[in-house]
Short mmCIF file of C-alpha atoms in Angstrom, two decimals:
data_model
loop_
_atom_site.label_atom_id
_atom_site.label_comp_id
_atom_site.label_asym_id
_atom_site.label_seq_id
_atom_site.Cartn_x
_atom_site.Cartn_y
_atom_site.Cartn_z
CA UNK A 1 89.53 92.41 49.04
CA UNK A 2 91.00 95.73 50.15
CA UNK A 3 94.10 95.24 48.29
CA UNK A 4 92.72 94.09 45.30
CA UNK A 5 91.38 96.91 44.76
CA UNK A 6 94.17 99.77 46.32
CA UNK A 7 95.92 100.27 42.99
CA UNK A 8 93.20 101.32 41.10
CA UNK A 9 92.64 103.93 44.12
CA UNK A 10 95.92 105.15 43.69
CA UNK A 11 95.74 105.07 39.74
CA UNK A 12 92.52 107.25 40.15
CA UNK A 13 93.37 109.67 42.79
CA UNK A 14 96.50 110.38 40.68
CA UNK A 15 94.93 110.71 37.68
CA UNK A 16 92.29 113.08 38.87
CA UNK A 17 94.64 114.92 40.91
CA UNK A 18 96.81 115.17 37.68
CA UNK A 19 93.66 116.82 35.65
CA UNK A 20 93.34 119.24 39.20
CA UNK A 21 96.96 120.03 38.90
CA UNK A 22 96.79 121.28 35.19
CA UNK A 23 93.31 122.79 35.51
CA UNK A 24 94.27 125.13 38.05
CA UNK A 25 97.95 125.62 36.54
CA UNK A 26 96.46 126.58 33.32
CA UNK A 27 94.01 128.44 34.77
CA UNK A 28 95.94 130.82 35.90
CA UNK A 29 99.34 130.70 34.02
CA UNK A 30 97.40 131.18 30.42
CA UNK A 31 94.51 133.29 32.12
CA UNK A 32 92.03 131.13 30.36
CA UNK A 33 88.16 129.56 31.13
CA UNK A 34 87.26 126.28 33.07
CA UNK A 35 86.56 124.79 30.35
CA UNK A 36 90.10 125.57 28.41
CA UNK A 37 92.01 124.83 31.08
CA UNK A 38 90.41 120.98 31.12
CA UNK A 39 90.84 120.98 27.45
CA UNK A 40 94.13 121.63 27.48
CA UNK A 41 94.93 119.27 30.64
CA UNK A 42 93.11 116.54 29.13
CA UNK A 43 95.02 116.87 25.12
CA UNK A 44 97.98 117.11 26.96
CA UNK A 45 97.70 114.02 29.16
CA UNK A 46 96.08 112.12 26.30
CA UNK A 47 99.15 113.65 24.13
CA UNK A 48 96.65 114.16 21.52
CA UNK A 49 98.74 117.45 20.97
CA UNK A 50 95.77 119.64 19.34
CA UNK A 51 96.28 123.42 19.07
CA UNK A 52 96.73 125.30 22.12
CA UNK A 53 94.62 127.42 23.50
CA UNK A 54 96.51 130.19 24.41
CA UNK A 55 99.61 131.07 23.52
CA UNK A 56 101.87 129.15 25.51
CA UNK A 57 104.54 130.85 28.39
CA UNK A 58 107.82 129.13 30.30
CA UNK A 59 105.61 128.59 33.10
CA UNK A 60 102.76 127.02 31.42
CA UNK A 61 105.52 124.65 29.20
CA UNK A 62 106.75 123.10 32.46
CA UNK A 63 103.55 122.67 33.66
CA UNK A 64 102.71 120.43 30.52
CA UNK A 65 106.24 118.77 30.73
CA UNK A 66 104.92 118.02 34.27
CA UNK A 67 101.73 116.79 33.08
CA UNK A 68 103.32 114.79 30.06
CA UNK A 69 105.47 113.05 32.37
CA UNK A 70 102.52 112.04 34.86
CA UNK A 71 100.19 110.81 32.68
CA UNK A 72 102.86 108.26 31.31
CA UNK A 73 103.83 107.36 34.81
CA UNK A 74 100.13 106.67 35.24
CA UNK A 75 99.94 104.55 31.80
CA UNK A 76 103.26 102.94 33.49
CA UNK A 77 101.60 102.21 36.58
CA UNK A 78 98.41 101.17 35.51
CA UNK A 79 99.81 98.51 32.96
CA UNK A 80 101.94 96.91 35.23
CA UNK A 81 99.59 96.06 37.88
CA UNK A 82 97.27 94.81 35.02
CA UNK A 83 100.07 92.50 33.84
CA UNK A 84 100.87 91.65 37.61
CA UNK A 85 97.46 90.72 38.18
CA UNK A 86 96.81 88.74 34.79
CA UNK A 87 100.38 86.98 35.96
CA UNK A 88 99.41 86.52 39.83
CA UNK A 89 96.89 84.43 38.65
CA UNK A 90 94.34 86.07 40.15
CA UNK A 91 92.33 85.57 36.31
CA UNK A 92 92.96 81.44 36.16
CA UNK A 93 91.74 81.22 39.93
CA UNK A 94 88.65 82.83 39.31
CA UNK A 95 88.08 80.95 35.92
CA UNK A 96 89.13 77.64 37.97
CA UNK A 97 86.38 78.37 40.94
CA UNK A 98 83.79 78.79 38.60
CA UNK A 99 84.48 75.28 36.60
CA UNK A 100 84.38 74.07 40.17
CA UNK A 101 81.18 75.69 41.24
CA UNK A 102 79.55 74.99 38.41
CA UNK A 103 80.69 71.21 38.13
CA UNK A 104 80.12 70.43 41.96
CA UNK A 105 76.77 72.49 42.39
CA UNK A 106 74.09 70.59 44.00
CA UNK A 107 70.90 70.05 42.38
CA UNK A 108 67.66 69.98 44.70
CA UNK A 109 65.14 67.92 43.46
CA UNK A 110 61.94 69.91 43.73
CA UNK A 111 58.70 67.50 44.41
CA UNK A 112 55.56 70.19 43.19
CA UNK A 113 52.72 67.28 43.75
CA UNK A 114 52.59 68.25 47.91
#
């Protein structure tokens, strides 16, 4: 059960350390609010590409180059352990154990006049 579910740990603590990364970077590359800074880390990871909020420097470009390039690694990562685990058959062996349960469950009569 623990490994089931250790790629989506990964996925998350990357993602959210991606949105730390570019909130702080942001923050004080641009010299701009909280709240900007997760704006622009979460357009920019999206790659929504709306206005920025400041006017961009080299610094702050390579930091969204850096955050471009995660957040597609992420989307890479993500979908292929979503395809691995639709193709491990992890999906038909759960369907398959259901039919099974539900075909082979045992009925107990229940005699109420006692």
């Amino acid at each position: 059960m623990r490994k089931k579910h250790s790629h989506l740990v990964r996925a998350l603590i990357f993602f959210f350390s991606l949105i730390f990364i570019g909130v702080i970077g942001y923050s004080v590359m641009l010299q701009i609010s909280f709240i900007d800074a997760v704006y622009m880390t979460i357009i920019t990871i999206s790659t929504v590409g709306y206005k920025e909020v400041a006017e961009m420097n080299a610094a702050a470009k390579l930091l969204s180059i850096f955050i471009i390039f995660g957040g597609i690694a992420l989307v890479g990562y993500t979908l292929t352990n979503f395809v691995e685990f639709l193709a491990g058959g992890h999906v038909q062996d759960a369907w398959r154990r259901r039919r099974m349960e539900k075909r082979f469950s045992i009925q107990v009569p229940m005699n109420l006049s006692n």
